[in-house]
mmCIF file of C-alpha atoms in Angstrom:
data_model
loop_
_atom_site.group_PDB
_atom_site.id
_atom_site.type_symbol
_atom_site.label_atom_id
_atom_site.label_comp_id
_atom_site.label_asym_id
_atom_site.label_seq_id
_atom_site.Cartn_x
_atom_site.Cartn_y
_atom_site.Cartn_z
ATOM 1 C CA MET A 1 16.995 44.663 -60.142
ATOM 2 C CA SER A 2 16.256 48.346 -59.291
ATOM 3 C CA THR A 3 12.978 49.841 -60.318
ATOM 4 C CA THR A 4 13.056 51.935 -63.310
ATOM 5 C CA VAL A 5 11.558 55.477 -63.833
ATOM 6 C CA ALA A 6 10.302 56.833 -67.200
ATOM 7 C CA SER A 7 11.072 60.390 -68.011
ATOM 8 C CA LEU A 8 7.868 61.139 -70.035
ATOM 9 C CA GLN A 9 7.987 63.633 -72.792
ATOM 10 C CA ASN A 10 5.208 65.936 -73.575
ATOM 11 C CA PRO A 11 3.007 64.847 -76.814
ATOM 12 C CA PRO A 12 4.446 66.035 -80.297
ATOM 13 C CA GLU A 13 2.355 69.219 -81.830
ATOM 14 C CA PRO A 14 1.040 68.667 -84.957
ATOM 15 C CA VAL A 15 2.512 70.297 -87.879
ATOM 16 C CA SER A 16 0.959 71.921 -91.370
ATOM 17 C CA GLY A 17 -0.803 69.030 -93.676
ATOM 18 C CA GLY A 18 -2.375 67.214 -90.559
ATOM 19 C CA ARG A 19 1.105 65.282 -89.932
ATOM 20 C CA SER A 20 2.692 65.143 -86.325
ATOM 21 C CA ALA A 21 6.326 66.251 -85.857
ATOM 22 C CA ALA A 22 8.666 63.430 -85.028
ATOM 23 C CA ILE A 23 8.256 61.582 -81.640
ATOM 24 C CA PRO A 24 10.773 62.455 -79.436
ATOM 25 C CA PRO A 25 12.528 59.229 -77.848
ATOM 26 C CA THR A 26 11.340 58.228 -74.076
ATOM 27 C CA VAL A 27 14.196 57.879 -71.841
ATOM 28 C CA ILE A 28 13.889 55.099 -69.201
ATOM 29 C CA THR A 29 16.529 55.181 -66.603
ATOM 30 C CA ALA A 30 17.016 54.302 -62.750
ATOM 31 C CA GLU A 31 19.715 56.821 -62.404
ATOM 32 C CA ARG A 32 18.439 60.239 -60.944
ATOM 33 C CA SER A 33 20.271 62.938 -59.020
ATOM 34 C CA TRP A 34 19.234 63.799 -55.631
ATOM 35 C CA PHE A 35 17.560 67.026 -57.095
ATOM 36 C CA ASP A 36 15.714 65.500 -60.052
ATOM 37 C CA TRP A 37 12.283 65.740 -58.309
ATOM 38 C CA ARG A 38 10.451 66.042 -61.726
ATOM 39 C CA LEU A 39 7.971 68.391 -60.461
ATOM 40 C CA LYS A 40 6.770 69.337 -63.990
ATOM 41 C CA GLN A 41 5.969 65.758 -64.441
ATOM 42 C CA LEU A 42 3.954 65.673 -61.323
ATOM 43 C CA TRP A 43 1.959 68.685 -62.479
ATOM 44 C CA ARG A 44 1.279 66.319 -65.723
ATOM 45 C CA TYR A 45 -0.241 64.040 -63.577
ATOM 46 C CA ARG A 46 -2.633 66.424 -61.737
ATOM 47 C CA ASP A 47 -6.102 64.560 -63.241
ATOM 48 C CA LEU A 48 -4.377 61.229 -61.527
ATOM 49 C CA ILE A 49 -4.061 63.476 -58.194
ATOM 50 C CA ALA A 50 -7.762 64.347 -58.513
ATOM 51 C CA LEU A 51 -8.827 60.886 -59.196
ATOM 52 C CA PHE A 52 -6.887 59.710 -55.977
ATOM 53 C CA VAL A 53 -8.152 62.451 -53.791
ATOM 54 C CA TRP A 54 -11.745 61.358 -54.544
ATOM 55 C CA ARG A 55 -10.871 57.896 -53.851
ATOM 56 C CA ASP A 56 -9.365 58.655 -50.559
ATOM 57 C CA PHE A 57 -12.190 60.629 -49.477
ATOM 58 C CA VAL A 58 -14.924 58.338 -50.308
ATOM 59 C CA SER A 59 -13.286 55.129 -49.383
ATOM 60 C CA VAL A 60 -12.327 56.192 -45.673
ATOM 61 C CA TYR A 61 -15.939 55.390 -44.508
ATOM 62 C CA LYS A 62 -16.900 53.029 -47.308
ATOM 63 C CA GLN A 63 -19.440 50.278 -45.996
ATOM 64 C CA THR A 64 -19.908 52.109 -42.536
ATOM 65 C CA ILE A 65 -23.317 52.968 -40.817
ATOM 66 C CA LEU A 66 -22.904 56.675 -40.939
ATOM 67 C CA GLY A 67 -20.542 57.122 -43.863
ATOM 68 C CA PRO A 68 -19.083 60.585 -44.418
ATOM 69 C CA ALA A 69 -21.004 61.856 -41.105
ATOM 70 C CA TRP A 70 -18.228 60.379 -39.588
ATOM 71 C CA HIS A 71 -16.234 63.473 -40.780
ATOM 72 C CA ILE A 72 -18.697 65.706 -38.646
ATOM 73 C CA ILE A 73 -18.832 63.063 -35.487
ATOM 74 C CA ARG A 74 -15.207 62.542 -34.801
ATOM 75 C CA PRO A 75 -14.024 66.125 -34.077
ATOM 76 C CA LEU A 76 -17.191 66.855 -32.104
ATOM 77 C CA PHE A 77 -17.052 63.705 -29.829
ATOM 78 C CA THR A 78 -13.278 64.166 -29.511
ATOM 79 C CA THR A 79 -13.900 67.847 -28.481
ATOM 80 C CA VAL A 80 -16.411 66.597 -25.727
ATOM 81 C CA ILE A 81 -13.703 64.444 -24.376
ATOM 82 C CA PHE A 82 -11.138 66.881 -24.215
ATOM 83 C CA THR A 83 -13.391 69.490 -22.688
ATOM 84 C CA VAL A 84 -14.599 67.024 -19.863
ATOM 85 C CA VAL A 85 -10.986 65.502 -19.292
ATOM 86 C CA PHE A 86 -8.741 68.509 -19.659
ATOM 87 C CA GLY A 87 -11.086 71.381 -19.240
ATOM 88 C CA GLN A 88 -13.392 70.044 -16.306
ATOM 89 C CA ILE A 89 -11.575 67.339 -14.688
ATOM 90 C CA ALA A 90 -7.863 68.567 -14.938
ATOM 91 C CA GLY A 91 -8.889 72.356 -14.962
ATOM 92 C CA LEU A 92 -6.361 73.321 -17.554
ATOM 93 C CA SER A 93 -6.514 76.935 -18.488
ATOM 94 C CA THR A 94 -8.084 78.253 -21.871
ATOM 95 C CA ASP A 95 -6.936 81.918 -21.529
ATOM 96 C CA GLY A 96 -10.412 82.984 -21.236
ATOM 97 C CA ALA A 97 -11.591 81.374 -24.319
ATOM 98 C CA PRO A 98 -14.961 79.279 -24.147
ATOM 99 C CA LYS A 99 -13.287 75.536 -23.226
ATOM 100 C CA PHE A 100 -15.164 73.867 -26.029
ATOM 101 C CA LEU A 101 -14.211 76.116 -28.765
ATOM 102 C CA PHE A 102 -10.603 76.221 -27.464
ATOM 103 C CA TYR A 103 -10.329 72.519 -27.740
ATOM 104 C CA MET A 104 -12.321 72.206 -31.071
ATOM 105 C CA VAL A 105 -10.040 74.764 -32.628
ATOM 106 C CA GLY A 106 -6.908 72.694 -31.668
ATOM 107 C CA ASN A 107 -8.602 69.405 -32.592
ATOM 108 C CA VAL A 108 -9.477 70.331 -35.970
ATOM 109 C CA ALA A 109 -6.077 71.583 -36.961
ATOM 110 C CA TRP A 110 -4.262 68.401 -35.183
ATOM 111 C CA THR A 111 -6.513 66.198 -36.733
ATOM 112 C CA TYR A 112 -5.411 67.363 -40.373
ATOM 113 C CA PHE A 113 -1.932 67.273 -39.662
ATOM 114 C CA ALA A 114 -1.899 64.071 -37.877
ATOM 115 C CA SER A 115 -4.038 62.074 -40.434
ATOM 116 C CA SER A 116 -1.951 63.448 -43.340
ATOM 117 C CA LEU A 117 1.312 62.439 -41.502
ATOM 118 C CA ASP A 118 0.132 59.252 -40.828
ATOM 119 C CA ASN A 119 -1.271 58.562 -44.331
ATOM 120 C CA THR A 120 1.801 59.785 -46.283
ATOM 121 C CA ALA A 121 4.024 57.769 -43.951
ATOM 122 C CA LYS A 122 2.350 54.592 -45.167
ATOM 123 C CA THR A 123 2.533 55.389 -49.052
ATOM 124 C CA PHE A 124 5.210 52.958 -49.966
ATOM 125 C CA VAL A 125 3.979 49.977 -47.932
ATOM 126 C CA ALA A 126 0.264 50.622 -48.615
ATOM 127 C CA ASN A 127 0.604 51.188 -52.497
ATOM 128 C CA ALA A 128 3.427 48.643 -53.189
ATOM 129 C CA PRO A 129 1.401 46.179 -55.259
ATOM 130 C CA LEU A 130 0.169 49.410 -57.343
ATOM 131 C CA PHE A 131 3.475 50.779 -57.785
ATOM 132 C CA GLY A 132 4.778 47.302 -58.797
ATOM 133 C CA LYS A 133 2.464 47.391 -61.812
ATOM 134 C CA VAL A 134 2.304 50.808 -63.426
ATOM 135 C CA TYR A 135 4.819 53.943 -63.562
ATOM 136 C CA PHE A 136 3.514 57.229 -62.432
ATOM 137 C CA HIS A 137 5.174 59.970 -60.623
ATOM 138 C CA ARG A 138 5.362 58.338 -57.045
ATOM 139 C CA LEU A 139 4.623 61.681 -55.212
ATOM 140 C CA VAL A 140 1.238 61.552 -56.733
ATOM 141 C CA ILE A 141 0.004 59.341 -53.922
ATOM 142 C CA PRO A 142 1.226 61.389 -50.745
ATOM 143 C CA VAL A 143 0.398 64.717 -52.423
ATOM 144 C CA SER A 144 -3.152 63.246 -52.891
ATOM 145 C CA LEU A 145 -3.437 62.159 -49.479
ATOM 146 C CA VAL A 146 -2.475 65.638 -48.123
ATOM 147 C CA ILE A 147 -5.225 67.372 -50.373
ATOM 148 C CA SER A 148 -7.989 64.638 -49.714
ATOM 149 C CA ASN A 149 -7.313 65.449 -45.799
ATOM 150 C CA LEU A 150 -7.930 69.041 -46.676
ATOM 151 C CA VAL A 151 -11.333 68.224 -47.826
ATOM 152 C CA ALA A 152 -11.930 66.804 -44.546
ATOM 153 C CA PHE A 153 -10.470 69.564 -42.916
ATOM 154 C CA GLY A 154 -12.969 71.955 -44.546
ATOM 155 C CA ILE A 155 -15.834 69.841 -43.450
ATOM 156 C CA GLN A 156 -14.737 70.009 -39.981
ATOM 157 C CA PHE A 157 -13.829 73.690 -40.079
ATOM 158 C CA GLY A 158 -17.288 74.414 -41.426
ATOM 159 C CA ILE A 159 -18.672 72.633 -38.351
ATOM 160 C CA LEU A 160 -16.185 74.687 -35.951
ATOM 161 C CA LEU A 161 -17.659 77.866 -37.967
ATOM 162 C CA THR A 162 -21.117 76.802 -37.091
ATOM 163 C CA VAL A 163 -20.422 76.190 -33.450
ATOM 164 C CA MET A 164 -18.629 79.690 -33.470
ATOM 165 C CA GLY A 165 -21.935 81.236 -34.703
ATOM 166 C CA ILE A 166 -23.922 79.285 -32.182
ATOM 167 C CA TYR A 167 -21.895 80.739 -29.324
ATOM 168 C CA HIS A 168 -21.970 84.211 -30.896
ATOM 169 C CA PHE A 169 -25.659 84.419 -31.052
ATOM 170 C CA SER A 170 -26.084 82.832 -27.688
ATOM 171 C CA GLY A 171 -24.189 86.111 -26.001
ATOM 172 C CA GLN A 172 -20.971 84.906 -25.683
ATOM 173 C CA GLN A 173 -18.382 87.042 -27.481
ATOM 174 C CA ILE A 174 -16.062 85.805 -30.026
ATOM 175 C CA HIS A 175 -12.700 87.748 -30.569
ATOM 176 C CA LEU A 176 -11.797 87.166 -34.230
ATOM 177 C CA THR A 177 -8.327 89.032 -35.093
ATOM 178 C CA MET A 178 -6.575 90.211 -38.147
ATOM 179 C CA TRP A 179 -4.714 86.851 -37.887
ATOM 180 C CA LEU A 180 -7.647 85.241 -39.758
ATOM 181 C CA LEU A 181 -5.586 86.634 -42.929
ATOM 182 C CA TRP A 182 -2.979 84.200 -42.059
ATOM 183 C CA LEU A 183 -5.044 81.113 -41.822
ATOM 184 C CA PRO A 184 -4.200 79.855 -45.477
ATOM 185 C CA VAL A 185 -0.481 80.272 -44.511
ATOM 186 C CA LEU A 186 -0.930 78.332 -41.384
ATOM 187 C CA LEU A 187 -2.887 75.610 -43.224
ATOM 188 C CA ALA A 188 -0.218 75.443 -45.812
ATOM 189 C CA MET A 189 2.381 75.149 -43.294
ATOM 190 C CA LEU A 190 0.511 72.202 -41.730
ATOM 191 C CA ALA A 191 0.446 70.513 -45.125
ATOM 192 C CA GLY A 192 4.090 70.912 -45.797
ATOM 193 C CA TYR A 193 4.970 69.536 -42.236
ATOM 194 C CA SER A 194 2.953 66.522 -42.992
ATOM 195 C CA LEU A 195 4.168 65.886 -46.193
ATOM 196 C CA GLY A 196 7.729 66.609 -45.492
ATOM 197 C CA ALA A 197 7.761 64.187 -42.341
ATOM 198 C CA GLY A 198 5.271 62.006 -43.974
ATOM 199 C CA ILE A 199 7.696 61.489 -46.973
ATOM 200 C CA ILE A 200 10.856 60.936 -44.603
ATOM 201 C CA ILE A 201 9.124 58.233 -42.576
ATOM 202 C CA CYS A 202 7.809 56.664 -45.773
ATOM 203 C CA ALA A 203 11.253 56.528 -47.216
ATOM 204 C CA MET A 204 12.832 55.007 -44.007
ATOM 205 C CA THR A 205 10.055 52.396 -43.551
ATOM 206 C CA ALA A 206 10.766 50.933 -47.071
ATOM 207 C CA ARG A 207 13.812 49.515 -45.649
ATOM 208 C CA TYR A 208 13.087 49.430 -41.991
ATOM 209 C CA ARG A 209 9.432 47.974 -41.788
ATOM 210 C CA ASP A 210 9.091 48.137 -37.846
ATOM 211 C CA LEU A 211 9.641 52.030 -37.926
ATOM 212 C CA SER A 212 5.872 52.078 -39.090
ATOM 213 C CA TYR A 213 4.764 50.991 -35.846
ATOM 214 C CA LEU A 214 6.283 53.778 -34.248
ATOM 215 C CA VAL A 215 4.159 56.395 -36.375
ATOM 216 C CA THR A 216 0.976 56.059 -34.272
ATOM 217 C CA PHE A 217 2.828 56.361 -30.933
ATOM 218 C CA GLY A 218 5.008 59.226 -32.332
ATOM 219 C CA ILE A 219 2.209 61.460 -33.483
ATOM 220 C CA GLN A 220 0.263 60.919 -30.137
ATOM 221 C CA SER A 221 3.292 62.031 -28.093
ATOM 222 C CA LEU A 222 3.829 64.952 -30.304
ATOM 223 C CA MET A 223 0.641 65.991 -29.757
ATOM 224 C CA TYR A 224 1.560 66.538 -25.956
ATOM 225 C CA VAL A 225 4.558 68.555 -26.545
ATOM 226 C CA THR A 226 2.702 70.871 -28.927
ATOM 227 C CA PRO A 227 0.035 73.247 -27.439
ATOM 228 C CA VAL A 228 -3.288 71.441 -28.702
ATOM 229 C CA ILE A 229 -4.910 70.877 -25.381
ATOM 230 C CA TYR A 230 -3.063 73.734 -23.489
ATOM 231 C CA PRO A 231 -1.861 77.262 -24.356
ATOM 232 C CA SER A 232 1.620 78.140 -24.417
ATOM 233 C CA SER A 233 0.988 80.499 -21.863
ATOM 234 C CA THR A 234 0.368 77.827 -19.131
ATOM 235 C CA ILE A 235 4.035 76.694 -19.556
ATOM 236 C CA PRO A 236 6.410 77.918 -16.597
ATOM 237 C CA GLU A 237 8.845 80.843 -17.900
ATOM 238 C CA LYS A 238 11.663 78.550 -17.334
ATOM 239 C CA PHE A 239 10.243 75.927 -19.922
ATOM 240 C CA GLN A 240 9.085 78.469 -22.472
ATOM 241 C CA TRP A 241 12.186 77.981 -24.591
ATOM 242 C CA LEU A 242 11.419 74.373 -24.718
ATOM 243 C CA ILE A 243 7.921 74.874 -26.043
ATOM 244 C CA ARG A 244 9.173 77.379 -28.616
ATOM 245 C CA LEU A 245 11.584 74.918 -29.899
ATOM 246 C CA ASN A 246 8.635 72.952 -31.380
ATOM 247 C CA PRO A 247 7.890 74.545 -34.883
ATOM 248 C CA LEU A 248 4.262 73.331 -34.729
ATOM 249 C CA THR A 249 3.777 75.820 -31.834
ATOM 250 C CA PRO A 250 3.350 79.020 -33.448
ATOM 251 C CA ILE A 251 0.963 77.487 -36.034
ATOM 252 C CA PHE A 252 -1.691 76.293 -33.396
ATOM 253 C CA GLU A 253 -1.147 79.339 -31.384
ATOM 254 C CA GLY A 254 -1.916 81.214 -34.547
ATOM 255 C CA PHE A 255 -5.022 79.314 -35.270
ATOM 256 C CA ARG A 256 -6.348 80.193 -31.888
ATOM 257 C CA LEU A 257 -5.208 83.845 -31.997
ATOM 258 C CA ALA A 258 -7.151 84.474 -35.251
ATOM 259 C CA LEU A 259 -10.340 82.394 -34.395
ATOM 260 C CA LEU A 260 -10.621 83.040 -30.631
ATOM 261 C CA GLY A 261 -8.192 86.082 -29.991
ATOM 262 C CA VAL A 262 -6.164 83.962 -27.404
ATOM 263 C CA GLY A 263 -2.555 82.713 -27.931
ATOM 264 C CA SER A 264 0.960 84.255 -28.285
ATOM 265 C CA VAL A 265 2.752 84.245 -31.401
ATOM 266 C CA THR A 266 4.647 86.608 -33.476
ATOM 267 C CA ALA A 267 5.416 87.086 -37.417
ATOM 268 C CA ALA A 268 9.124 86.464 -36.540
ATOM 269 C CA GLN A 269 8.345 82.954 -35.031
ATOM 270 C CA LEU A 270 5.930 82.060 -37.750
ATOM 271 C CA GLY A 271 8.770 83.144 -40.154
ATOM 272 C CA LEU A 272 11.221 80.636 -38.460
ATOM 273 C CA SER A 273 8.664 77.873 -38.373
ATOM 274 C CA PHE A 274 7.916 78.410 -42.111
ATOM 275 C CA ALA A 275 11.799 77.963 -42.767
ATOM 276 C CA ALA A 276 11.690 74.922 -40.881
ATOM 277 C CA MET A 277 9.013 73.519 -42.613
ATOM 278 C CA LEU A 278 10.939 74.266 -46.075
ATOM 279 C CA VAL A 279 14.277 72.507 -44.957
ATOM 280 C CA LEU A 280 11.809 69.817 -43.774
ATOM 281 C CA LEU A 281 10.119 69.484 -47.172
ATOM 282 C CA VAL A 282 13.355 69.645 -49.159
ATOM 283 C CA ALA A 283 15.001 66.723 -46.860
ATOM 284 C CA GLY A 284 11.922 64.712 -47.457
ATOM 285 C CA LEU A 285 12.084 65.249 -51.180
ATOM 286 C CA LEU A 286 15.861 64.400 -51.297
ATOM 287 C CA LEU A 287 15.545 61.259 -49.335
ATOM 288 C CA PHE A 288 12.070 60.087 -51.277
ATOM 289 C CA THR A 289 13.863 60.844 -54.547
ATOM 290 C CA ARG A 290 17.020 58.565 -53.424
ATOM 291 C CA VAL A 291 14.915 55.532 -52.111
ATOM 292 C CA GLU A 292 12.177 55.581 -54.832
ATOM 293 C CA ARG A 293 14.424 54.080 -57.385
ATOM 294 C CA THR A 294 15.028 50.706 -55.471
ATOM 295 C CA PHE A 295 12.121 50.746 -52.932
ATOM 296 C CA MET A 296 10.395 47.840 -54.979
ATOM 297 C CA ASP A 297 13.247 46.006 -54.035
ATOM 298 C CA THR A 298 13.185 46.206 -50.232
ATOM 299 C CA VAL A 299 9.476 46.405 -49.607
#
């Protein structure tokens, strides 16, 4: 039996005399078109989204020794490893930017994208018991995960700004550019990519559970074909077209260009990446909507 989805109506408005208007019928049906995303209904669940955001943020490091301090320790520790391994031992170029800052900018942005993608990809499997007991818009979970990771990104970005301030007052020049104005757009694009790709993988793993084992491997592999630990300028000219095929390239180049003054990205490249993000997000919504009505039968 397929899972049913309720199309909830707004509560009736009171009329004169203290009486309420007739309550409109609630239609419950499993039949939905490909484009029936019910985004207005998703907006009505904004309080539930906020509740899930708080739950996801505080539960990640619950019953740990350092608690939320891990949001600070993880990026710093990872950046130190990147600096030693890729900056000192491998000797990769950073286009003249301080090595620690170069790797920290890429690491903070990548951590947000990778965490959001990994968490949203497990939406159906991780929340199947909850989905089987009560109805709410199923996109509430992936959207809340993307937002809760945004809170963690804000903390880590604040640490990055603090480190940049230390470098500045120690006499090392930091080259900020006008691309700073594009940072909200770049962050929104990372959120869109992680949400779109995440719900596509989520819809596929509802039927093919073994695909979930490839998510972590795929994310790790994707990092090495994205300019996270190296600038795109280090790629030989004959392979530049290959790195440009990756729609994430302009985003990470844009982050470094905004904060460190190094990187090669144009508005046209960013526009193409934004268009690719929209296509991925629409494809994810279409597939998620199609699978949502029957996923409880297969999970």
